[in-house]
Coordinates of C-alpha atoms in Angstrom, one line a residue:
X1255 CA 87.1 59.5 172.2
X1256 CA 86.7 63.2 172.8
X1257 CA 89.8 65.7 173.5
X1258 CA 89.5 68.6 175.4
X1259 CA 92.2 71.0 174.9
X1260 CA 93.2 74.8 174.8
X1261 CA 95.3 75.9 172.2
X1262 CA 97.2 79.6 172.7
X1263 CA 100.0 81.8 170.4
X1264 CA 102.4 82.7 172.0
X1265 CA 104.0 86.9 171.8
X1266 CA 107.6 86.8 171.0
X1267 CA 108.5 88.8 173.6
X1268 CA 106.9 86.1 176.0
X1269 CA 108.6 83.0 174.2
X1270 CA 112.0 82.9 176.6
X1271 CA 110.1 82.7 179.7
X1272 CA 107.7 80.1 178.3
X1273 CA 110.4 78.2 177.2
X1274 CA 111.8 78.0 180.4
X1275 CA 108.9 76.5 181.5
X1276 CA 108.3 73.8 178.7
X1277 CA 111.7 72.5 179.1
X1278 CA 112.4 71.2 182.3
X1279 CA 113.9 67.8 183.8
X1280 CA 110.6 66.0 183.4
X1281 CA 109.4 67.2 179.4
X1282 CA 110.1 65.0 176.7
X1283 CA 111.0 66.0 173.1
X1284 CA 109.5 64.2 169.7
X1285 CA 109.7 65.2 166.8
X1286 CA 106.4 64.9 164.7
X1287 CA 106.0 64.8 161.2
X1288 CA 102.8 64.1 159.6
X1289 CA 101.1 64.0 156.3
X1290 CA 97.3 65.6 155.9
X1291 CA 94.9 64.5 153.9
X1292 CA 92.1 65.9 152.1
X1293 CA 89.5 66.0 148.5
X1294 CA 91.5 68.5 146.2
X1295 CA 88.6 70.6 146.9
X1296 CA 89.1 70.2 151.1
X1297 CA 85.3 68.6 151.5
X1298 CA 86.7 67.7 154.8
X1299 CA 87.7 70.6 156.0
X1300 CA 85.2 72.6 154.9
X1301 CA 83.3 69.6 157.3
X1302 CA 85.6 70.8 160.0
X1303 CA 87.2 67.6 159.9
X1304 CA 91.1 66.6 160.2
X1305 CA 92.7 63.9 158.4
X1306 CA 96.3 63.0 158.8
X1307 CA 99.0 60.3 159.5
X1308 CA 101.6 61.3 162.2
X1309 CA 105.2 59.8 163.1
X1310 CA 105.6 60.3 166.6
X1311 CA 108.6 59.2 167.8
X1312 CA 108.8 55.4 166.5
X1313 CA 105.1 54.9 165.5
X1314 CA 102.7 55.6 162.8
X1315 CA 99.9 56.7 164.0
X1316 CA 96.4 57.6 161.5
X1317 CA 94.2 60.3 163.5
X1318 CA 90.6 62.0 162.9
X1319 CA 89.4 65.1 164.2
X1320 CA 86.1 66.4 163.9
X1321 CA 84.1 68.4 166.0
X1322 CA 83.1 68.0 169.7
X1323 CA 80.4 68.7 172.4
X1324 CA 81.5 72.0 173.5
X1325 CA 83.8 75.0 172.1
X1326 CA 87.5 73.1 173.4
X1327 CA 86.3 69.7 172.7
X1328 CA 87.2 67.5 169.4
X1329 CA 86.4 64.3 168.5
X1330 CA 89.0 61.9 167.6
X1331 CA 90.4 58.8 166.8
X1332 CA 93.6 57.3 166.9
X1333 CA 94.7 53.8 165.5
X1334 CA 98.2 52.7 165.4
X1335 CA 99.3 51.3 162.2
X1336 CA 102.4 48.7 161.2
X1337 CA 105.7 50.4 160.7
X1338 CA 106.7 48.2 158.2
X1339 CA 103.5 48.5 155.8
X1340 CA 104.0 52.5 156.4
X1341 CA 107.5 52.2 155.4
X1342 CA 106.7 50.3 152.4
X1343 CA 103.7 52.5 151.3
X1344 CA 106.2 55.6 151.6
X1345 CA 109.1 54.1 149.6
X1346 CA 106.3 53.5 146.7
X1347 CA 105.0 57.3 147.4
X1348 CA 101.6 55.5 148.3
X1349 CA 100.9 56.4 151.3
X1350 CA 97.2 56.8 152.0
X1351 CA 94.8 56.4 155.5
X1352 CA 92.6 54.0 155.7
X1353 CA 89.2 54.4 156.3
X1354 CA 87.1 51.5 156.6
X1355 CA 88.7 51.6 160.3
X1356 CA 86.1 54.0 161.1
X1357 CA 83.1 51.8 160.7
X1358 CA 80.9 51.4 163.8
X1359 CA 83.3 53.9 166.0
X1360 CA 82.0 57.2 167.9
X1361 CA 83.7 59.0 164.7
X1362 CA 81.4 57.4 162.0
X1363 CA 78.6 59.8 162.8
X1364 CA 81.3 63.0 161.8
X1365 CA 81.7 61.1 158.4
X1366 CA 77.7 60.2 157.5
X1367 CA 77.3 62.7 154.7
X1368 CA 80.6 60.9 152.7
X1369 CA 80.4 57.7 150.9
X1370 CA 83.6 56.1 152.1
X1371 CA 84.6 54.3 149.3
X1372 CA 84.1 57.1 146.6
X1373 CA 86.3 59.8 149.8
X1374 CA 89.1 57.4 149.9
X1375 CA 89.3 57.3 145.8
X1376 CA 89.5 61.0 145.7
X1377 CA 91.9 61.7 148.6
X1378 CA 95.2 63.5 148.3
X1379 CA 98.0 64.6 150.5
X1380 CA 97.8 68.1 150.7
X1381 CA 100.5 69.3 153.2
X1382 CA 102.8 67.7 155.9
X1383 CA 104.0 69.1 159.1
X1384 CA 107.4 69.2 160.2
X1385 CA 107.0 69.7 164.3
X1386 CA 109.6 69.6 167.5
X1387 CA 106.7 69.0 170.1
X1388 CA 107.9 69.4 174.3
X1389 CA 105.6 67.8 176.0
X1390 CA 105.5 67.8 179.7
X1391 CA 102.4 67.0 182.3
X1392 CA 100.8 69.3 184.7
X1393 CA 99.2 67.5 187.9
X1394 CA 97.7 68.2 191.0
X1395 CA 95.8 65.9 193.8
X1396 CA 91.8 66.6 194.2
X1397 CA 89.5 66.4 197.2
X1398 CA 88.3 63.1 196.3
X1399 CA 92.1 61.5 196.1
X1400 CA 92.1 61.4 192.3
X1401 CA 94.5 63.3 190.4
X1402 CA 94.3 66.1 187.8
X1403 CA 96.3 65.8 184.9
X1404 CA 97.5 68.2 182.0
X1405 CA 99.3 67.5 178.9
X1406 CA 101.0 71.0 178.2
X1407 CA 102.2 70.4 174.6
X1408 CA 104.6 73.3 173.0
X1409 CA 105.0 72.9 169.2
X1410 CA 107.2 74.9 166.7
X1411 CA 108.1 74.0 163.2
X1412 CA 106.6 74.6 160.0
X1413 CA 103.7 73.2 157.5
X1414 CA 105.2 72.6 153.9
X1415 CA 102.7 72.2 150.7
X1416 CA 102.5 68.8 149.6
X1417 CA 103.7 69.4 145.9
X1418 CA 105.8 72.4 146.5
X1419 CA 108.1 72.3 149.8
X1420 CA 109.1 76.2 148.7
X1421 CA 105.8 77.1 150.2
X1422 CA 106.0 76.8 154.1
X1423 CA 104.3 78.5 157.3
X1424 CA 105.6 78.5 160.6
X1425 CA 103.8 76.9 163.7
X1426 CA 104.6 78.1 166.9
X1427 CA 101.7 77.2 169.9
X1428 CA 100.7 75.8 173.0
X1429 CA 98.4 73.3 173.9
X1430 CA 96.7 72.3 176.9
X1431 CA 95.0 69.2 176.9
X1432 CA 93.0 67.4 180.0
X1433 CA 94.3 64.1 180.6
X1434 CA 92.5 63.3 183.3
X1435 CA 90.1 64.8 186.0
X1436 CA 88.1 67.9 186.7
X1437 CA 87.3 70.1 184.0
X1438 CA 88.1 73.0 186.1
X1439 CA 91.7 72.3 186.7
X1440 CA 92.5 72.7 182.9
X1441 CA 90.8 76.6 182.9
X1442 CA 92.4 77.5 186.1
X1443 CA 95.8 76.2 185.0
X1444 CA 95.2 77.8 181.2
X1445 CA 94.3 81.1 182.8
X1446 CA 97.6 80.8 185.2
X1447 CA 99.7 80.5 182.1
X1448 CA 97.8 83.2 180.3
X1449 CA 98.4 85.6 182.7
X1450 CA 102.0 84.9 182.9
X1451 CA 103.1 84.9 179.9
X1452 CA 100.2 86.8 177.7
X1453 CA 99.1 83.6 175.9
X1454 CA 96.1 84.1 173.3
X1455 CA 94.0 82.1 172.1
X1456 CA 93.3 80.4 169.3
X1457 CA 90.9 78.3 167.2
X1458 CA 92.7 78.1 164.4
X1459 CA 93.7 74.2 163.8
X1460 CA 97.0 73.1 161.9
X1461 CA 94.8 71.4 159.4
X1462 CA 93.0 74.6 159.0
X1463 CA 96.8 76.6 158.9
X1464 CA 97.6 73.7 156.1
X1465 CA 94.1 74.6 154.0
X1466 CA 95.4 78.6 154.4
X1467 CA 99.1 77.6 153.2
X1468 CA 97.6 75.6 150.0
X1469 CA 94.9 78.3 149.0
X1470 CA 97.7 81.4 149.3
X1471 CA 95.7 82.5 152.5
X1472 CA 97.5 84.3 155.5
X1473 CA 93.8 83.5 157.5
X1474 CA 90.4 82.0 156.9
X1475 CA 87.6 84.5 155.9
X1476 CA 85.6 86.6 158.8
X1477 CA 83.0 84.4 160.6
X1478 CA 79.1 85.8 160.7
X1479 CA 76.8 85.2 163.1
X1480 CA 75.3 81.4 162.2
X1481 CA 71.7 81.1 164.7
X1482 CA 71.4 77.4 162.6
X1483 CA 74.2 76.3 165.3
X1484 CA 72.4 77.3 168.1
X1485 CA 71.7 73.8 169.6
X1486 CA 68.3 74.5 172.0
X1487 CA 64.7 72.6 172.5
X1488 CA 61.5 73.8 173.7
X1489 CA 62.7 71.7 177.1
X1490 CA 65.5 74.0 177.3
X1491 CA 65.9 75.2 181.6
X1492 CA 67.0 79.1 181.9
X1493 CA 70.4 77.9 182.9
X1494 CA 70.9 75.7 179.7
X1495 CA 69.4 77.9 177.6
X1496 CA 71.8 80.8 178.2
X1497 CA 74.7 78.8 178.3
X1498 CA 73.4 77.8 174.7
X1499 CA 73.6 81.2 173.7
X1500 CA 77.0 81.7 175.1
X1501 CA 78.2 79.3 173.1
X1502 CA 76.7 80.5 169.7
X1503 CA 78.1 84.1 170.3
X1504 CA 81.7 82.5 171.0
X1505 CA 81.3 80.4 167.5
X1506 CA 81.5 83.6 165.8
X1507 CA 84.1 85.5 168.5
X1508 CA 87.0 82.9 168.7
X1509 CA 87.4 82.5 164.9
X1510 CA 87.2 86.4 163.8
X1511 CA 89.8 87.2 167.6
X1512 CA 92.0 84.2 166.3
X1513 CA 92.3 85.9 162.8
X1514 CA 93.5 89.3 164.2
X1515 CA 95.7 87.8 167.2
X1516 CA 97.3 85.8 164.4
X1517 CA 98.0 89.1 162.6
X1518 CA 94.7 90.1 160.8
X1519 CA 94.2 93.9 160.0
X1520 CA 91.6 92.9 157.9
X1521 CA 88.2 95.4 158.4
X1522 CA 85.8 92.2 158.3
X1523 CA 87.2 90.3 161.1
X1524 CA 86.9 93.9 163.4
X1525 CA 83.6 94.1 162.3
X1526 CA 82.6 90.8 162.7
X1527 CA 84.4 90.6 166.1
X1528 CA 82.7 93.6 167.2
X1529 CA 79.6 92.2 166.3
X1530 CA 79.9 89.4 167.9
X1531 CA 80.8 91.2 171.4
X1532 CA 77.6 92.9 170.8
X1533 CA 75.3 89.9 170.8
X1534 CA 77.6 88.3 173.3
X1535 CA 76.9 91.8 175.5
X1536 CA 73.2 91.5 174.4
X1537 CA 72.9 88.2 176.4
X1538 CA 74.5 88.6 179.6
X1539 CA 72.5 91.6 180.4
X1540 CA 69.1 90.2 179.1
X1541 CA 69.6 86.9 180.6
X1542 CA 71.4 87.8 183.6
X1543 CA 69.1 86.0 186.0
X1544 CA 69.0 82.8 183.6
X1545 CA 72.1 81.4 185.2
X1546 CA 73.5 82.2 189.2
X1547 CA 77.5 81.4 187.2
X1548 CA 77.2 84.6 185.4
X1549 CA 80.8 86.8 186.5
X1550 CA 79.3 90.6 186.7
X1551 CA 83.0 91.2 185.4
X1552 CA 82.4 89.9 182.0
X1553 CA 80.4 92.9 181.4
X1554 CA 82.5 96.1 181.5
X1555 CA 85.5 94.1 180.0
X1556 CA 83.5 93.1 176.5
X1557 CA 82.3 96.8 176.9
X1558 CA 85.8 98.5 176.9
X1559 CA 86.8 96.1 174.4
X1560 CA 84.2 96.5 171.9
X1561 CA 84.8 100.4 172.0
X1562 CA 88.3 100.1 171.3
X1563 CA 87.7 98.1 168.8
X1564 CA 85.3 100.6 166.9
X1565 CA 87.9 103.3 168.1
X1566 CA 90.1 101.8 165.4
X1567 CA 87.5 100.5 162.3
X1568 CA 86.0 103.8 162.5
X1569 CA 88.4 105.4 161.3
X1570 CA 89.5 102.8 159.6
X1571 CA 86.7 102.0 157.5
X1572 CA 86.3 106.0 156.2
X1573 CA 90.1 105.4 155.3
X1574 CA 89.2 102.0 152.8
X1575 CA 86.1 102.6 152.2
X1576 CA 84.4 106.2 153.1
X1577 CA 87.6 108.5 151.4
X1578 CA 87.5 106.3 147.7
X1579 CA 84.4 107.1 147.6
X1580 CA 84.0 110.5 147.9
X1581 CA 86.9 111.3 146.3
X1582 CA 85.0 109.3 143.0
X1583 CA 82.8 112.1 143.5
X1584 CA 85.1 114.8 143.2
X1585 CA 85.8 114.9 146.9
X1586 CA 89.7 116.7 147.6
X1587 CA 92.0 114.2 149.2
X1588 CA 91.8 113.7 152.9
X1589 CA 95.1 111.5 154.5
X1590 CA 93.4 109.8 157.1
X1591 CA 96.3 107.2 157.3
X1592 CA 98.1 109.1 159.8
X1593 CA 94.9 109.2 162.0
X1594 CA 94.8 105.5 161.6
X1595 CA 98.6 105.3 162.7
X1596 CA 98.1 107.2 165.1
X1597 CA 95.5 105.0 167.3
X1598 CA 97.4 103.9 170.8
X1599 CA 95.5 100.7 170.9
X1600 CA 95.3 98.8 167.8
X1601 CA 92.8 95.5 167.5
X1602 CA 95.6 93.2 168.6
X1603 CA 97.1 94.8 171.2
X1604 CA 93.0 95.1 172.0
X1605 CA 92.8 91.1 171.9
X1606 CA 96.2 90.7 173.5
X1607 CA 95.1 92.1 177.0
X1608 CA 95.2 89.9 180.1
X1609 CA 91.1 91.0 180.7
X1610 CA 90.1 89.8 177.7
X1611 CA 91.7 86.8 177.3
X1612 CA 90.7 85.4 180.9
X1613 CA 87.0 85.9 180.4
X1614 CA 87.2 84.3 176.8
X1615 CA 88.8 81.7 178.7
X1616 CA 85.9 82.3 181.5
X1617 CA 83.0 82.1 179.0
X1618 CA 84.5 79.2 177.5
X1619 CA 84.4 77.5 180.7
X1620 CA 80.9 78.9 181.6
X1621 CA 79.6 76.8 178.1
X1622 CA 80.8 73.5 179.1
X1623 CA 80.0 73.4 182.8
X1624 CA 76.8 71.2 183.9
X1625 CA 73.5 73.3 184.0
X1626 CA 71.9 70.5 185.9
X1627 CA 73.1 71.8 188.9
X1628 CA 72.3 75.2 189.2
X1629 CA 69.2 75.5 191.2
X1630 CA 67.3 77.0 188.4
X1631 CA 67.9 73.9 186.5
X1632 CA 63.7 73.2 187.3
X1633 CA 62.7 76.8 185.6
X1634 CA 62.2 76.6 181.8
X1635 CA 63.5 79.3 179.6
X1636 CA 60.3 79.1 177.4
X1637 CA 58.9 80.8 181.2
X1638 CA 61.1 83.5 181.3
X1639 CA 61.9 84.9 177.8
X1640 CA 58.5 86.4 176.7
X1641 CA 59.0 88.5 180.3
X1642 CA 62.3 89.5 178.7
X1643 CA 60.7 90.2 175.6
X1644 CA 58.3 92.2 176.4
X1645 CA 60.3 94.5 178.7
X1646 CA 63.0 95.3 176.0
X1647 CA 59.6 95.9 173.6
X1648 CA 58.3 98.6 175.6
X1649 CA 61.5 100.6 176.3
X1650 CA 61.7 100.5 172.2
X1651 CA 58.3 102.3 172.2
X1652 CA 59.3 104.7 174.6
X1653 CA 62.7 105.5 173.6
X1654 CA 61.0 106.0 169.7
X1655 CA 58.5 108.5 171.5
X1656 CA 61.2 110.5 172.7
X1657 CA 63.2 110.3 169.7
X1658 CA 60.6 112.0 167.5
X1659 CA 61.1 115.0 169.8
X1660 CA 64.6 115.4 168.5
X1661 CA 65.0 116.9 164.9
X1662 CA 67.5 115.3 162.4
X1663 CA 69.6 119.0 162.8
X1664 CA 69.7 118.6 166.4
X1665 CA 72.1 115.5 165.9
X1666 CA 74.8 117.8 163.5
X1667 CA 76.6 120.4 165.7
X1668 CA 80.0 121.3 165.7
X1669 CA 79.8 121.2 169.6
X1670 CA 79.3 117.7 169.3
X1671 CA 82.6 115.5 170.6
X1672 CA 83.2 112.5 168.1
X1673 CA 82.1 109.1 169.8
X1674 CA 82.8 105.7 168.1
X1675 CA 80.8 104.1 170.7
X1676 CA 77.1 104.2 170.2
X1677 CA 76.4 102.9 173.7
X1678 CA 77.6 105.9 175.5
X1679 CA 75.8 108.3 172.6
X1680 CA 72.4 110.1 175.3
X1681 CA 70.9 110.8 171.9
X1682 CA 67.3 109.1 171.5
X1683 CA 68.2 108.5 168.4
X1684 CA 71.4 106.3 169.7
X1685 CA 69.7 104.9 172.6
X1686 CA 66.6 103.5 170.4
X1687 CA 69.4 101.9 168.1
X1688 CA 70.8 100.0 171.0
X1689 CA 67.6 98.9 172.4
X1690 CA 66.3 97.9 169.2
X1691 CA 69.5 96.1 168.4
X1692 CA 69.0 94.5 171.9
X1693 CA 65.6 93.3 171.1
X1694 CA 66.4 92.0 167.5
X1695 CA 69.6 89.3 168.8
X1696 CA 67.0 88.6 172.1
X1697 CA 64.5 87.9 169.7
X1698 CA 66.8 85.8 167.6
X1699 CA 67.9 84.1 170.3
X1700 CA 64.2 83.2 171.4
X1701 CA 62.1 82.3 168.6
X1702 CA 63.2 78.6 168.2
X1703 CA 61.3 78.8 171.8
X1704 CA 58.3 80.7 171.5
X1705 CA 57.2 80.6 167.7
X1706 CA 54.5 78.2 166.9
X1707 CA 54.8 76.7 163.5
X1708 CA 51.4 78.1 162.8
X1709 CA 52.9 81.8 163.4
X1710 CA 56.2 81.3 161.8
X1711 CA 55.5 83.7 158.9
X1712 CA 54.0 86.4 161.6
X1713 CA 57.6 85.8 163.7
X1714 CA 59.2 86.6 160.2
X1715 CA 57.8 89.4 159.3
X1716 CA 57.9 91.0 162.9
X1717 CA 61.5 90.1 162.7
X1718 CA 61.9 91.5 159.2
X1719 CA 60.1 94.8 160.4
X1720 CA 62.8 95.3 163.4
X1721 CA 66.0 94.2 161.6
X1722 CA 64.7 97.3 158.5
X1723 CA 64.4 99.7 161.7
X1724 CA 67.2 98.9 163.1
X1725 CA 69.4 99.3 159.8
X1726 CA 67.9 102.5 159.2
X1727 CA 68.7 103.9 162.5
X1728 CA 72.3 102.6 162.1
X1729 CA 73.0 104.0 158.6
X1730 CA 71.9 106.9 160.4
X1731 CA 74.3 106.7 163.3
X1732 CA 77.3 105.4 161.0
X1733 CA 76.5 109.1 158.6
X1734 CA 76.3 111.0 161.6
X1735 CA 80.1 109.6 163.1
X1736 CA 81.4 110.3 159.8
X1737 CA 80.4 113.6 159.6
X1738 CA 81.9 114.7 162.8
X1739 CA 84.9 112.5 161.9
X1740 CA 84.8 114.8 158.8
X1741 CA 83.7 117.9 160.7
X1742 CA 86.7 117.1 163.2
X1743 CA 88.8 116.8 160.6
X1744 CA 88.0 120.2 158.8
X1745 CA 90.0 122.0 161.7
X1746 CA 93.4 120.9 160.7
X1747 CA 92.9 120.1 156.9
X1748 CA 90.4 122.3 154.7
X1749 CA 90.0 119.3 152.2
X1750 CA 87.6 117.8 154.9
X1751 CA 84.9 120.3 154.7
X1752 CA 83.5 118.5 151.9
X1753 CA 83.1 115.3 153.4
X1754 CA 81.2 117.5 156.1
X1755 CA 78.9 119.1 153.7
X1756 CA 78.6 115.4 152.0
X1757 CA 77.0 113.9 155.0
X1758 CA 75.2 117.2 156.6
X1759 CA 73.3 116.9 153.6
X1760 CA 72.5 112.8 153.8
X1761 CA 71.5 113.2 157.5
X1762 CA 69.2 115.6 156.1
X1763 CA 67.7 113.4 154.0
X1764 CA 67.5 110.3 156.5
X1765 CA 64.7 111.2 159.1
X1766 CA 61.3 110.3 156.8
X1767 CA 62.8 107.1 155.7
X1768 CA 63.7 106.4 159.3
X1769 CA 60.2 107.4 160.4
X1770 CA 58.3 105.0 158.1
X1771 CA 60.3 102.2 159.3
X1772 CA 60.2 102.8 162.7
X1773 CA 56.0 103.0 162.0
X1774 CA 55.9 100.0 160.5
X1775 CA 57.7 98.4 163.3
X1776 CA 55.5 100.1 166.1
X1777 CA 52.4 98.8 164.3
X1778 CA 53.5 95.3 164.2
X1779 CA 52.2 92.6 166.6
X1780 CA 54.6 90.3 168.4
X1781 CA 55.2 87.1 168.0
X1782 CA 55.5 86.1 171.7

């Protein structure tokens, strides 16, 4: 069977009021405690599948997970198994799952790449879970006389490595899981709850927190953009289609937002976040009139996030990365820490707002709702996207015209306010850098469309052409921030003047190689 649930954290300075909630008259408590199982190298997990036998309660119960049809869905598979036989297996330290039960179930498919016989040789428990789980369900009566049901699950405890109980985590979440009824009702009750009591979420399972706790990790690595798990067909209607995309820029959202929600300061999960808000912003204004469910509030929300979010790995990055290095050229020390202290709204506090949470929660939704009935369901994407394409094309040429009006000294000027956000940046320079971003993820997006497999290698080197202009321009763009960060900086701390002078002198250098890849793209034919 599939499961459809929302998992959250939840802030400390929310947990009273939540728990207020979770226990009431009607919740029950059980206490859960359940051994994982994995390869000593984690082939399932890195599979994205979860293996594990759970007491709950009275009963042993062996469950797999794997993934589902949609971003909150999972498959899995439960099978009760005898008390006795578990109780016997445990007293021999033998307890192991069983998997020939999985032959010919809907589950079978998420295990075809294992040979079942040589898996169940090689498994090993890796962790168990210690868990207090308050259940309680969350109903309502629809229009049609059927009724709405949520399972609202709240869990805290701790996972405990399987061959050294000193190493332990602490789980502490909220799950919402659709028992029954219409989609809708479990978003519009998640959101409720969100708002109340600043729930985030997260995509983090507590297999995956178990596979952290054995490797020594606080959180999994950052999360790239992956187009191999965008899952469209030449048949693909506009409404489809974009919520296809949707999806694929979410894949790499949820995981990096989890990380940093969950306590991440690390510089690739901001970057790769911040990426990923960029693709996702990308789509909804190229593709706004693929789909009539689009929320026009979406928009400035991802905006205002993604520029605080660059607000902080700015400066940020010239602290870890930009600073070492100049000061291995015989650069003076420059304390940017303080600056980096200093920043009001730091990534979490970023992911943590209301706004941002709702339309994750909102695009999530807009993913797994039916495309079939939007009244564009008859209009193929295929239709639409080379009209799309060719319109962000021809702004590219004409923003490049402009551009090569503007010198390379133009862009340094100490009148020139610092601006970590490229979209608000009038230079030609920084306006051809956004379009030509824009056209590289649409073009991404719509090649498994449009290219014919006689064209592929034409498609790749167009798309090889744009993604080398489009690097240029942003090395550019990245040396010119840092050298009004630098320049900035100069004011209050002398040692700063040669960072200045460091990157006056690169931007200096930039504008031919900039020009011969921006050539090469202009003289490229397109693939569409």
């Amino acid at each position: 069977m599939q499961e459809i649930e929302l998992k959250f954290l939840v802030p400390e300075s929310r947990l009273k009021g939540l728990m207020r909630q979770t226990h009431v008259k009607s919740s029950q408590v059980t206490q859960l405690a359940a051994h994982y199982y994995d390869t000593p190298d984690q082939q399932l997990a890195q599979a994205g599948i979860g293996l594990r036998i759970r007491k709950e309660g009275d009963t042993w119960v062996q469950t797999i997970k794997a993934s589902g049809d949609g971003i909150a869905a999972r498959l899995e598979h439960n099978a009760v198994l005898d008390n006795e036989q578990v109780q016997t297996m445990l007293d021999n330290n033998e307890l192991m799952p069983d998997l020939t039960i999985y032959k010919d179930t809907p589950i079978a498919a998420a295990l075809a790449d294992f040979k079942l016989k040589k898996l169940a040789k090689t498994l090993t428990r890796l962790y168990v879970t210690d868990v207090e789980r308050t259940t309680r369900l969350l109903t309502e009566s629809s229009e049609d006389e059927t009724d709405n049901c949520i399972e609202m699950a709240y869990d805290q405890g701790e996972i405990i490595h399987g061959t050294d109980d000193s190493l332990r985590k602490a789980l502490q979440e909220i799950e919402f899981e659709l028992v029954s009824g219409d989609l809708d009702f479990l978003f519009t009750t998640a959101k409720t709850w969100c708002k109340r009591y600043k729930l985030c979420l997260s995509t983090v399972t507590k297999a995956e927190n178990g596979g952290l706790l054995i490797n020594g990790q606080n959180h999994s690595p950052a999360v790239n953009a992956n187009l191999s798990q965008l899952q469209i067909d030449k048949d693909s209607s506009a409404p489809a289609f974009i919520r296809a995309v949707v999806h694929n820029c979410l894949l790499q959202i949820l995981p990096n937002s989890s990380a940093i929600v969950a306590g991440s300061i690390d510089d690739d999960h901001i970057l790769q976040l911040r990426i990923g808000v960029d693709r996702l912003r990308t789509v909804l204004k190229a593709f706004t009139d693929f789909s009539d469910e689009i929320n026009p509030e979406w928009l400035p929300i991802l905006k205002q996030t993604a520029n605080l979010l660059s607000d902080y790995y700015q400066l940020a990055y010239i602290n870890a990365q930009i600073e070492p290095e100049l000061q291995a050229c015989g650069a003076p020390a420059v304390d940017w820490i303080t600056d980096v202290e200093n920043i009001k709204i730091t990534p979490i506090n970023t992911l943590q707002a209301n706004d941002f949470q709702i339309t994750l929660l909102e695009l999530i939704a807009f993913t797994m709702s039916d495309p079939s009935i939007e009244p564009q369901t008859d209009q193929l994407a295929c239709d639409k996207l080379t009209k799309v394409l060719s319109k962000q094309y021809k702004k590219c040429l004409k923003t490049n015209k402009k551009a090569d009006e503007v010198s390379v000294a133009e862009l340094v000027s100490d009148d020139v306010e610092v601006s970590t956000d490229i979209a608000d940046n009038d230079q030609p320079e920084s306006e051809l850098l956004n379009q030509l971003r824009d056209l590289r993820y649409i073009s991404e997006f719509s090649t498994p469309l449009l290219s014919k497999k006689k064209a592929k290698k034409k498609t790749k080197c167009w798309l090889k052409r744009l993604t080398k202009a489009q690097k240029a321009l942003e090395q550019l763009n990245d040396d010119n921030q840092h050298q009004q960060f630098y320049e900035l900086k100069s004011k209050t701390d002398a040692n700063a003047l040669y960072g200045a002078g460091w990157f006056t002198a690169i931007l200096t250098d930039d504008q031919s190689h900039i020009d011969a890849r921006l050539a090469k793209f202009a003289d490229s034919s397109t693939f569409w």
